[in-house]
Coordinates of C-alpha atoms in Angstrom, one line a residue:
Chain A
X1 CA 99.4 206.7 -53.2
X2 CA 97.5 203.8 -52.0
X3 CA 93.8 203.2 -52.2
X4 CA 92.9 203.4 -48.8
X5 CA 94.7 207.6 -48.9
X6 CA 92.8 208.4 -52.4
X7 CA 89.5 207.0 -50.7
X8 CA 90.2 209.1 -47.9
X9 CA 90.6 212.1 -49.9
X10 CA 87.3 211.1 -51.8
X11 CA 86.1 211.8 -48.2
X12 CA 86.4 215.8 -48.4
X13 CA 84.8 216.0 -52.0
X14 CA 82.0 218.9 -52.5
X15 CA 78.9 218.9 -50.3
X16 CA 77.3 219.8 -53.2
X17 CA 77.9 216.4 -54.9
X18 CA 77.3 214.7 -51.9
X19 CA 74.0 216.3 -51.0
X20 CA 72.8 215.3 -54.3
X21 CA 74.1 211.1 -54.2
X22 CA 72.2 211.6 -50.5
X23 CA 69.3 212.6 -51.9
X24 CA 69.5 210.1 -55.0
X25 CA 70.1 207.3 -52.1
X26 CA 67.2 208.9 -49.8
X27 CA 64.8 208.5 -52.9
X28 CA 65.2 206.1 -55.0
X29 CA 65.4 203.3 -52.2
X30 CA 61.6 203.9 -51.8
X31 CA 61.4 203.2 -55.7
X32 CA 58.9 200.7 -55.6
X33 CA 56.3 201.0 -58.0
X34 CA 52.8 201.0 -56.7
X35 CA 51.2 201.3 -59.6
X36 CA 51.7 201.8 -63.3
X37 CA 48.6 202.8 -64.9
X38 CA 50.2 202.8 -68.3
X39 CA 50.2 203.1 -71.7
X40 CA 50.8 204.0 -75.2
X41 CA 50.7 204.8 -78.9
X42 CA 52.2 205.0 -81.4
X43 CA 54.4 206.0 -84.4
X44 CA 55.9 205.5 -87.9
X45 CA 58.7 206.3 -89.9
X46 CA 60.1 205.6 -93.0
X47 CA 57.2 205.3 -95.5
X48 CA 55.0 202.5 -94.5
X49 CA 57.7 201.5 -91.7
X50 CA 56.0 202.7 -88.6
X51 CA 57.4 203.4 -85.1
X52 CA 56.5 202.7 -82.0
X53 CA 56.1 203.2 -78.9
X54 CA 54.8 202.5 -75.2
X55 CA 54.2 204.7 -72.0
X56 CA 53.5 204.2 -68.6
X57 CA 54.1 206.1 -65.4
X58 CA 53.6 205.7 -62.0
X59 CA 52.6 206.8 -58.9
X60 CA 55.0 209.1 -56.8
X61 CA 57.7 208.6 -54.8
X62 CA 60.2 208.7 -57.5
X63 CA 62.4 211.5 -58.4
X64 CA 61.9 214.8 -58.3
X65 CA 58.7 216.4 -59.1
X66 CA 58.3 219.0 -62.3
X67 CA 55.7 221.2 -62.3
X68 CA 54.4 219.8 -65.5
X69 CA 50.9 219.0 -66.5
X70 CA 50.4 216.3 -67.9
X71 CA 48.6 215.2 -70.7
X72 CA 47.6 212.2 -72.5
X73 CA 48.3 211.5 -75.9
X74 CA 45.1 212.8 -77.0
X75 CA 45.8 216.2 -75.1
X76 CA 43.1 215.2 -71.9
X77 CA 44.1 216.7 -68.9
X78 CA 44.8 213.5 -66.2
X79 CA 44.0 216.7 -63.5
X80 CA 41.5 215.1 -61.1
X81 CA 42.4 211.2 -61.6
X82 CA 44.9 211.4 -58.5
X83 CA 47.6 210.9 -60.9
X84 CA 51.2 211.5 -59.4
X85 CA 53.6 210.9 -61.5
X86 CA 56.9 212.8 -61.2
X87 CA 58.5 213.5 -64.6
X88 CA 62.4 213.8 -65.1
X89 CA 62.1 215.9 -67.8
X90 CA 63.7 219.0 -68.9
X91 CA 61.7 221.1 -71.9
X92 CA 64.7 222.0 -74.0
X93 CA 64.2 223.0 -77.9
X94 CA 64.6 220.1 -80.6
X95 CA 67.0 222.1 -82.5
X96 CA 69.0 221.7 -79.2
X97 CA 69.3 218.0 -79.0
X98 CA 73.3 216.9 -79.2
X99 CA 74.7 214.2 -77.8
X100 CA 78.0 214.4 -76.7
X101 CA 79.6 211.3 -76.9
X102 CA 82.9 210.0 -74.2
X103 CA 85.6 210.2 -76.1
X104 CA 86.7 207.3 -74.4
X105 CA 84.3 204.7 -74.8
X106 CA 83.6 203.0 -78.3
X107 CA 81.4 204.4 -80.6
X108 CA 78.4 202.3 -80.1
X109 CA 79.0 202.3 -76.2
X110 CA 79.0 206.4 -76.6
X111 CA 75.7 206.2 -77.5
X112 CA 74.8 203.0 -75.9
X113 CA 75.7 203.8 -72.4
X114 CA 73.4 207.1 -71.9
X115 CA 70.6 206.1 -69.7
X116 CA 67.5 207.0 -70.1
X117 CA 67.4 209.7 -67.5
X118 CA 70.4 210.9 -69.0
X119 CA 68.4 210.9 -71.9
X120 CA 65.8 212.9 -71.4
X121 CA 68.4 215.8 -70.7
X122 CA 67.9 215.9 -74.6
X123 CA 64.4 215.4 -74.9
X124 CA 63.2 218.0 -77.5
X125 CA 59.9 219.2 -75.7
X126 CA 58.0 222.4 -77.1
X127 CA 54.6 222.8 -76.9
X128 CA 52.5 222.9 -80.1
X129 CA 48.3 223.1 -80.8
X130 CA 46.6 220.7 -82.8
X131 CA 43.5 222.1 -82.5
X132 CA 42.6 220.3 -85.8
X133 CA 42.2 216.8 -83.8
X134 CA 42.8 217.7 -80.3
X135 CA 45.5 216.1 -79.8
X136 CA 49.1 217.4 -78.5
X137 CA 51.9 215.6 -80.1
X138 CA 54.9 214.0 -78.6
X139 CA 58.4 212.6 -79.4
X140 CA 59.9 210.6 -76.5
X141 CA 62.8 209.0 -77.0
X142 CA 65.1 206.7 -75.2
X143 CA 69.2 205.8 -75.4
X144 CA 69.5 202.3 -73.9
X145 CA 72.5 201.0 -72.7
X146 CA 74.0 197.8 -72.8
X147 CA 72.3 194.8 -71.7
X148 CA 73.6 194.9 -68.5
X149 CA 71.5 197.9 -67.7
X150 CA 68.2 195.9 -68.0
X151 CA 65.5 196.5 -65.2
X152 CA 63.7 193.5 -65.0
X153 CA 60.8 195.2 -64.2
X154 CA 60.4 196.3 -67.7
X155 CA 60.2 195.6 -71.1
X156 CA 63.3 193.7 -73.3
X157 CA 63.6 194.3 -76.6
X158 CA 66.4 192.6 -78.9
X159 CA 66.0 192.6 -82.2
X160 CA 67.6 190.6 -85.2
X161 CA 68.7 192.7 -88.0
X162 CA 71.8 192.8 -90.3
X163 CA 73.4 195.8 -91.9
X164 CA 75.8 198.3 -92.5
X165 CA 78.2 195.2 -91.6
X166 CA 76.8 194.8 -88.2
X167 CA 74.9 191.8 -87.4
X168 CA 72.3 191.8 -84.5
X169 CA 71.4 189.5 -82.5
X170 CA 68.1 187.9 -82.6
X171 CA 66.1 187.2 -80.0
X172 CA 63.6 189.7 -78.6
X173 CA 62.1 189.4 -75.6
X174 CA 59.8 191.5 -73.7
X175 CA 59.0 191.4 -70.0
X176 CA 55.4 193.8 -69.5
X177 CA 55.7 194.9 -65.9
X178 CA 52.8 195.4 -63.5
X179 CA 49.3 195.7 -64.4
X180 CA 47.5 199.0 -63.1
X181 CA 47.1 198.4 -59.9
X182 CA 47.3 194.1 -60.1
X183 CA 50.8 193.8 -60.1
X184 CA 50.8 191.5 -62.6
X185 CA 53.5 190.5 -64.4
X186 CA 53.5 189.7 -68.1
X187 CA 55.7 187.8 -70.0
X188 CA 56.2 187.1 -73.6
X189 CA 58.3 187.1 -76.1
X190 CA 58.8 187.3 -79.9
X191 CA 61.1 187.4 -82.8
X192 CA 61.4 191.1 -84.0
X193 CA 59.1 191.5 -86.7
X194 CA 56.2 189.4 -85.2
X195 CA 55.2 188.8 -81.4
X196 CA 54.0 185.4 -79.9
X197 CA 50.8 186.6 -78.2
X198 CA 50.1 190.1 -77.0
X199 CA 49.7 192.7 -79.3
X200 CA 52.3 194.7 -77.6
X201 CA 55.3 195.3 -80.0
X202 CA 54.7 193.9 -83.6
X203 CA 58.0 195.1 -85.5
X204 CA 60.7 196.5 -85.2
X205 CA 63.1 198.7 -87.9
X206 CA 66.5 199.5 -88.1
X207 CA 67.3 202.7 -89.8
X208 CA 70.8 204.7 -90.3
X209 CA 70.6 208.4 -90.1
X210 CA 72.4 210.8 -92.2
X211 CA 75.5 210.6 -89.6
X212 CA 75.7 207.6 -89.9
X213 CA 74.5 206.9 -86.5
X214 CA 71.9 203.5 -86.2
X215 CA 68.9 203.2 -84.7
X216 CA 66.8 200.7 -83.7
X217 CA 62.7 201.5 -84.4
X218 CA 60.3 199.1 -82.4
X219 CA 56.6 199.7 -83.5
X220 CA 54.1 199.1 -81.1
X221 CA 50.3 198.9 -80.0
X222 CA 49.7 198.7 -76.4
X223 CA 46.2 199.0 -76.1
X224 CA 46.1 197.8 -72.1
X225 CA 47.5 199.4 -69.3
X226 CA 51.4 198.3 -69.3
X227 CA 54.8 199.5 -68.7
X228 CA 57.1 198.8 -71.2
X229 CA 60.8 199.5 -71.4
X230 CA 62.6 198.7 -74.6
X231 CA 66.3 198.1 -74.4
X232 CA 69.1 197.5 -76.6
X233 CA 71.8 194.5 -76.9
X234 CA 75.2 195.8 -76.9
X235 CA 75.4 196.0 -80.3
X236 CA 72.8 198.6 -80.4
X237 CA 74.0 201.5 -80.7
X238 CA 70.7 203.1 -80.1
X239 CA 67.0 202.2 -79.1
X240 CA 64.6 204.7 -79.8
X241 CA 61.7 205.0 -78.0
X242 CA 59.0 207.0 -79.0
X243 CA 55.3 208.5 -78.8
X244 CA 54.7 210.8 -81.6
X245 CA 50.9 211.5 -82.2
X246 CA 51.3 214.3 -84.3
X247 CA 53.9 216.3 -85.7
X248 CA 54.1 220.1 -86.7
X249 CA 57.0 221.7 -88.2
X250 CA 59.3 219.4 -86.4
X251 CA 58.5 220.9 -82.9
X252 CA 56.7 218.2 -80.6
X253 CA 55.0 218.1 -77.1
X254 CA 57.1 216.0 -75.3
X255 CA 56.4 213.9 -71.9
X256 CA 59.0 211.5 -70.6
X257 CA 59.8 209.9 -67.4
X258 CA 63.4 208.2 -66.7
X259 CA 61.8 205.2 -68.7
X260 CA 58.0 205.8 -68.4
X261 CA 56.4 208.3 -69.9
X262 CA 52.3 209.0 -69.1
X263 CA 50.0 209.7 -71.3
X264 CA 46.7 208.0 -71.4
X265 CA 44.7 205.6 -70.0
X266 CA 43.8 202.6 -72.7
X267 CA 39.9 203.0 -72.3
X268 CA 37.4 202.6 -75.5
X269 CA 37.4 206.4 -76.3
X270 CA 41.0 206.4 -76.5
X271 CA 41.2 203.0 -78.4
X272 CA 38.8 204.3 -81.4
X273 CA 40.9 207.8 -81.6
X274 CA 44.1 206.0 -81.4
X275 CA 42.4 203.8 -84.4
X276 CA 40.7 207.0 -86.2
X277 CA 43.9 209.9 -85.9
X278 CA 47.1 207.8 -85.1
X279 CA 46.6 205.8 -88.0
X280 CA 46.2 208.3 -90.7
X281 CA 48.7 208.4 -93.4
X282 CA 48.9 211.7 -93.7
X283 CA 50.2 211.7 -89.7
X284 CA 52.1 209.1 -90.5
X285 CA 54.2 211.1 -92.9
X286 CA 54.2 214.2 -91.0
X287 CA 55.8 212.0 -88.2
X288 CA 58.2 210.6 -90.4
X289 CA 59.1 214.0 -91.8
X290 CA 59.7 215.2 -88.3
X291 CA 61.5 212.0 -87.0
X292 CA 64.3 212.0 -89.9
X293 CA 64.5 215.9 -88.8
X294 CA 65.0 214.7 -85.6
X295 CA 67.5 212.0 -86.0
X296 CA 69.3 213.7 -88.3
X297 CA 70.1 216.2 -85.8
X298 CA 72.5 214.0 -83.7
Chain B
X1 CA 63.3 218.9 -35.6
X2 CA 65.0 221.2 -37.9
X3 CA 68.8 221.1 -38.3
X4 CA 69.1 224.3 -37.4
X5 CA 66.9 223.6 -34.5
X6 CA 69.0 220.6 -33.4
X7 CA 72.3 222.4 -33.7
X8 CA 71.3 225.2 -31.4
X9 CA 70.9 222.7 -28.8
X10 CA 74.3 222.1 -29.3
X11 CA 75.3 225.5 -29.1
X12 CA 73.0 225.5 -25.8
X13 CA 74.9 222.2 -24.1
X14 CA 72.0 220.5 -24.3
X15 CA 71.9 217.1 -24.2
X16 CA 68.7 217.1 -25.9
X17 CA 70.9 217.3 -29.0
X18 CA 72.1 213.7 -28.9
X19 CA 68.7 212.1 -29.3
X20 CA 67.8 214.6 -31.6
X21 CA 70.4 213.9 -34.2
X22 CA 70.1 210.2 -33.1
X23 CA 66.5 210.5 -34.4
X24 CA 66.8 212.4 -37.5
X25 CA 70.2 211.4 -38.5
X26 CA 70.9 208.0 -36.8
X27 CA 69.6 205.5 -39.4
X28 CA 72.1 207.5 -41.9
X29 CA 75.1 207.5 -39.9
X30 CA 74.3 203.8 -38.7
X31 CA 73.8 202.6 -42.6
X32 CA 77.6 204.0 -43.3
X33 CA 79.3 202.3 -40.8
X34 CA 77.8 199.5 -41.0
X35 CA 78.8 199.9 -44.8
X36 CA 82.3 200.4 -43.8
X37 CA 82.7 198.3 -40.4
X38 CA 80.3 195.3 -41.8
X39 CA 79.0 194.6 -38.3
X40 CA 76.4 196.1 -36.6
X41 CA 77.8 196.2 -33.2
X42 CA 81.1 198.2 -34.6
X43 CA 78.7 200.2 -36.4
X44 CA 76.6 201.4 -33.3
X45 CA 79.4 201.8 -31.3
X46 CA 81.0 204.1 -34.5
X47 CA 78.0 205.7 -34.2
X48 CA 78.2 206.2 -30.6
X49 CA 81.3 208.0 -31.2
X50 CA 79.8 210.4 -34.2
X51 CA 77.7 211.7 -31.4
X52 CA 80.3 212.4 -29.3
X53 CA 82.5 213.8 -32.0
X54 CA 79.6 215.9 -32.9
X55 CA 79.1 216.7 -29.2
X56 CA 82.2 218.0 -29.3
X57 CA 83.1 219.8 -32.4
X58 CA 79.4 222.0 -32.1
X59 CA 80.6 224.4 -31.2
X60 CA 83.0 225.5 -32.5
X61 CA 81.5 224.2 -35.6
X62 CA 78.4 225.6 -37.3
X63 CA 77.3 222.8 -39.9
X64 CA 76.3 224.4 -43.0
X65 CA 74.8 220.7 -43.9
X66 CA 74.3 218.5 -40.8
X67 CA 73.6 215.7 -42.9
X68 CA 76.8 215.5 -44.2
X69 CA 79.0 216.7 -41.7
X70 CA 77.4 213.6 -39.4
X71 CA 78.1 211.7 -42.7
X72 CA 81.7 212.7 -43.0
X73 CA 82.6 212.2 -38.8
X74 CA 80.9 209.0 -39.5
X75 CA 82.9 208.0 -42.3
X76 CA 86.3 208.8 -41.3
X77 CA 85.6 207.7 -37.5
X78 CA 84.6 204.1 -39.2
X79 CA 87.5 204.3 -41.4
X80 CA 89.6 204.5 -39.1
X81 CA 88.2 201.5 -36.9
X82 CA 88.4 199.8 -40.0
X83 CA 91.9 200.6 -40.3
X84 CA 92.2 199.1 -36.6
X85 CA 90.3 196.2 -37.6
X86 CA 91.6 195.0 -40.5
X87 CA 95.1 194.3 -38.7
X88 CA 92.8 192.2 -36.3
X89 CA 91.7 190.7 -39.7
X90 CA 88.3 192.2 -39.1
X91 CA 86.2 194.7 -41.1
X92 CA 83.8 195.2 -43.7
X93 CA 83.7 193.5 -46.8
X94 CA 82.5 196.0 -48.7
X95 CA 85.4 198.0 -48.1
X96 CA 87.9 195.7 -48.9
X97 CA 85.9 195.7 -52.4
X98 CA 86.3 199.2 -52.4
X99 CA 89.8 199.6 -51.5
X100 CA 90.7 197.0 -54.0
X101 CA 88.6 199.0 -56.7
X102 CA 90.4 202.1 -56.2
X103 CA 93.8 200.2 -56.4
X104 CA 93.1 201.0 -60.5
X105 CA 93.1 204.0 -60.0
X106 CA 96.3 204.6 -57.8
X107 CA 99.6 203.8 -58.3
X108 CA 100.0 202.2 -54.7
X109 CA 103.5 203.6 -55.0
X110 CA 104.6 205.5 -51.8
X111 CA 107.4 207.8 -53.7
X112 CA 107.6 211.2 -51.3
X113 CA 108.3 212.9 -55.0
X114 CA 105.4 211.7 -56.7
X115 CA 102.8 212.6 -53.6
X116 CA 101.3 215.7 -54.7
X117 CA 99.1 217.9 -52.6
X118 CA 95.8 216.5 -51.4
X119 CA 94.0 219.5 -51.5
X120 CA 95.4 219.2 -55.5
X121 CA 94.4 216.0 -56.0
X122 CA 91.0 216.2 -54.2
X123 CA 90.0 219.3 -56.4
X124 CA 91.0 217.7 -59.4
X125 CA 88.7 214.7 -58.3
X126 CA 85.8 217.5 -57.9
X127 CA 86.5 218.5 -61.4
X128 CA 86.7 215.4 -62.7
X129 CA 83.1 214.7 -61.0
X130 CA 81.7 218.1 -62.2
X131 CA 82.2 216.3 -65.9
X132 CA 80.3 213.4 -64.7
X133 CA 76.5 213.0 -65.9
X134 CA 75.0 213.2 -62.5
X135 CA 74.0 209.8 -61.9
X136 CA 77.0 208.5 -62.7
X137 CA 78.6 211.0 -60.2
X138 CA 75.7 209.5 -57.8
X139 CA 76.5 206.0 -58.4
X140 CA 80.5 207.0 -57.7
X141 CA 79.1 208.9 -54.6
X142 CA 77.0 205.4 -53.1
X143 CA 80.3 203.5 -53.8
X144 CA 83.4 205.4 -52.8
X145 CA 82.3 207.4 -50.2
X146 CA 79.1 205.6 -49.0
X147 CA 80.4 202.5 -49.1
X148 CA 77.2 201.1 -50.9
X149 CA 77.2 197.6 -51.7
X150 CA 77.1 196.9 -55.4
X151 CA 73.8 195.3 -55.0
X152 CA 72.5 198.5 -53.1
X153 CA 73.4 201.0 -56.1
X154 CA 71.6 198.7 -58.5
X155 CA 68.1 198.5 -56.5
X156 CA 68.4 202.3 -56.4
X157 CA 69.3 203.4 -59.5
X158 CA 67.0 200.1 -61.0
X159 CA 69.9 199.1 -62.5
X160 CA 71.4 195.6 -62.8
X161 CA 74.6 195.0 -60.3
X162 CA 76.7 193.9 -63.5
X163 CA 75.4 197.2 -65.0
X164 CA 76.7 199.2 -62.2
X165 CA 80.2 197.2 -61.9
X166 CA 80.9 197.8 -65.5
X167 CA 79.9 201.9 -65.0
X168 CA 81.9 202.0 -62.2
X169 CA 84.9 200.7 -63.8
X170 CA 84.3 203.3 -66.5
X171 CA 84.4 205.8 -64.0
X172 CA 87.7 204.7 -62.4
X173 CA 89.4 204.2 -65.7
X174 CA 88.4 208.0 -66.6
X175 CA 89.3 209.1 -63.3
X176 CA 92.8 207.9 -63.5
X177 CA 93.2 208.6 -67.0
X178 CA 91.6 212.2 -66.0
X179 CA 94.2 212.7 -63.3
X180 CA 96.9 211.6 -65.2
X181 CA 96.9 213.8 -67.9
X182 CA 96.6 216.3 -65.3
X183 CA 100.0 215.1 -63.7
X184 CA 98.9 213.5 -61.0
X185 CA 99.9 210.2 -61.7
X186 CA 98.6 209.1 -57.7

């Protein structure tokens, strides 16, 4: 058969396929961001090893709308602050989360080459109470592709770390797209482990789960209004990215956007809870309780 | 004006139904031939002849999706000037790409024996995309029967264009290994 028949046969495929590339094409080429009015928090993992994390979300026009409320990481309604954002997320239980890898790709690119809005398909998301601190938790977490799926709009993250007989690269590099409302563009960059002015990312870890399956940890304090998007060399086989304010019997609140997430504004208030709960070690080991629960799961 | 709207003026010989698709619909139908025929003039003149296609087949026809079935007399009408063209050494560039893309996954070979059924092959390609995640289906969708540029996909899906050539040549090699163990070694 020659191309030019199979294309033509590609030509009669189900409506229902093509509806769905027509509405991908009628949306996302109004993708523009107007304005991120971003943010953050926080996370840990591993004893003292902490985790990270960044949010952000937009305005509109982009994707499909949930009806989802959201809420910031300190469980404050954003009703009333003329905030659009529409999530691509699907609530699904955390005992739920499996990835299925392609049997025909390598076994870093399996996991590697989910995107995130593939991603949040498996997004545990389950709605617990804190009434103890107000606050709602949240896991978000994000399977980066290769490098050649970077959006410059958003954040880069390489890390250098060695193990398990795979040596990483080293650079990292992060790109902090627009400022609320600005459209500013940040740039910096850093060796994992320390950053070279902002305080936006200060470490990254690299931990093995019990499958065997490698992650890559990026701690983070974002403390202005940013939106950040970690990704992974190729030789990561995963990049987690994560908001976790609190953690209860391994269910979390979950919020995630293909590669934002919302949660709060970065105003004073926040800043001194964010200092006063996030930081606590007893959250910190709850989180990290939860987290191996949840990355031992894949 | 709702489809339905538009394609009783069909029904009703109205001529009113031209501009009305032109308006809701043209910009589509312009955007794939122009991503087939490359030139703008071939493209309005392809989309010239949608409309009277259109004009022609409603009624009969009752569109269940007049989106797509503009799309698909749009498509195949500008394939077909391609075809034209490209013996005039004319024609799109992007769908030289695309024809040579697809070349991985056909055999080219022409062997009576080994053509199998299209209506076999196309609904093993419709299987084959109903175990795609579905922006990867998408991104298949812009390419192979939108005729999207690379560059295109990649400002949509906010991907990078060496991101979306690398997908897309996953998705060809598991199409043709998909098809093959299926016996359709096209």
């Amino acid at each position: 058969m020659k191309s030019e028949e199979f294309i033509d046969i590609i030509g009669d495929i189900e409506e229902e396929y093509l509806l769905k590339a027509h509405e991908e094409r009628k949306i996302k080429k109004v993708i523009p961001m107007k304005k991120v009015f971003a943010l953050t928090a926080v996370l840990i993992i591993l004893g003292a090893t902490a985790i990270a994390v960044v949010a952000s979300g937009m305005e509109a026009e982009y994707k499909q709308s949930y009806d989802v409320s959201l809420i910031n990481g300190f469980g404050r309604e954003m009703e009333g602050k003329g905030y659009t954002i529409e999530l691509d997320l699907l609530p699904v239980s955390i005992e739920s989360l499996n990835i299925k890898p392609d049997e025909d790709d390598r076994p870093w690119e399996t996991e590697c080459f989910y995107r995130t809005s593939e991603a949040v398909d498996y997004i545990g998301c389950e709605k617990i109470e804190t009434p103890d601190l107000g606050l709602h938790c949240g896991v978000n977490w994000v399977v980066i592709e290769k490098e050649d799926h970077i959006n410059p709009n958003y954040a880069v993250i390489t890390s250098n770390h060695q193990g398990d007989g795979i040596k990483f690269t080293t650079k990292t590099h992060i790109i902090i797209g627009e400022e609320t409302g600005k459209s500013v563009v940040y740039e910096d960059s850093f060796e994992a482990g320390g950053l070279n002015g902002k305080d936006i990312v200060y470490t990254s870890e690299y931990f093995t789960n019990a499958n065997g399956i490698n992650y890559l940890v990026v701690k983070s304090s974002v403390v202005e209004d940013y939106h950040v998007e970690i990704y992974g060399k190729d030789e990561f086989e995963k990049v987690i990215y994560i908001n976790a304010y609190l953690v209860k019997n391994g269910i979390a609140y979950t919020f995630s956007a293909e590669e934002k997430t919302v949660y709060h504004e970065s105003d004073p208030e926040i800043t001194k809870l964010y200092e006063e709960k996030i930081y606590k070690p007893e959250n910190n080991a709850k989180i990290e309780k939860y987290l191996k629960l949840w990355a031992d799961s894949f | 004006m709702e489809d339905s709207k538009i394609i009783e003026l069909y029904f009703e010989r109205s001529e009113q139904a031209i501009p009305e698709t032109a308006k809701k619909y043209g910009a589509y139908c312009k955007t794939v031939a122009k991503n087939i025929l490359g030139s703008e003039e071939d493209a309005e003149e392809c989309l010239n002849d949608t409309y009277f296609a259109a004009w022609n087949s409603i009624p009969p026809a009752v569109p269940e999706k007049l989106v797509l079935f503009l799309g698909k007399i749009t498509r195949n009408l500008s394939l077909n000037r391609y075809r034209k063209d490209k013996t005039e050494k004319r024609g799109g560039k992007e769908t030289s790409a695309v024809f040579e893309e697809m070349e991985e996954v056909v055999s080219g070979n022409d062997d009576i024996e080994k053509n199998f059924e299209r209506r076999e092959v196309l609904s093993a390609v419709n299987e084959f995309l109903g175990t795609l995640p579905e922006e990867k289906r998408s991104i298949f969708i812009c390419r192979y029967w939108y005729f999207d540029s690379i560059e295109d996909i990649a400002k949509r899906f906010g991907r990078k264009e060496s991101g979306i050539y690398s997908e897309l040549e996953r998705t060809r090699k598991k199409l043709r290994k998909y098809l093959s163990e299926r016996g359709y070694e096209i």
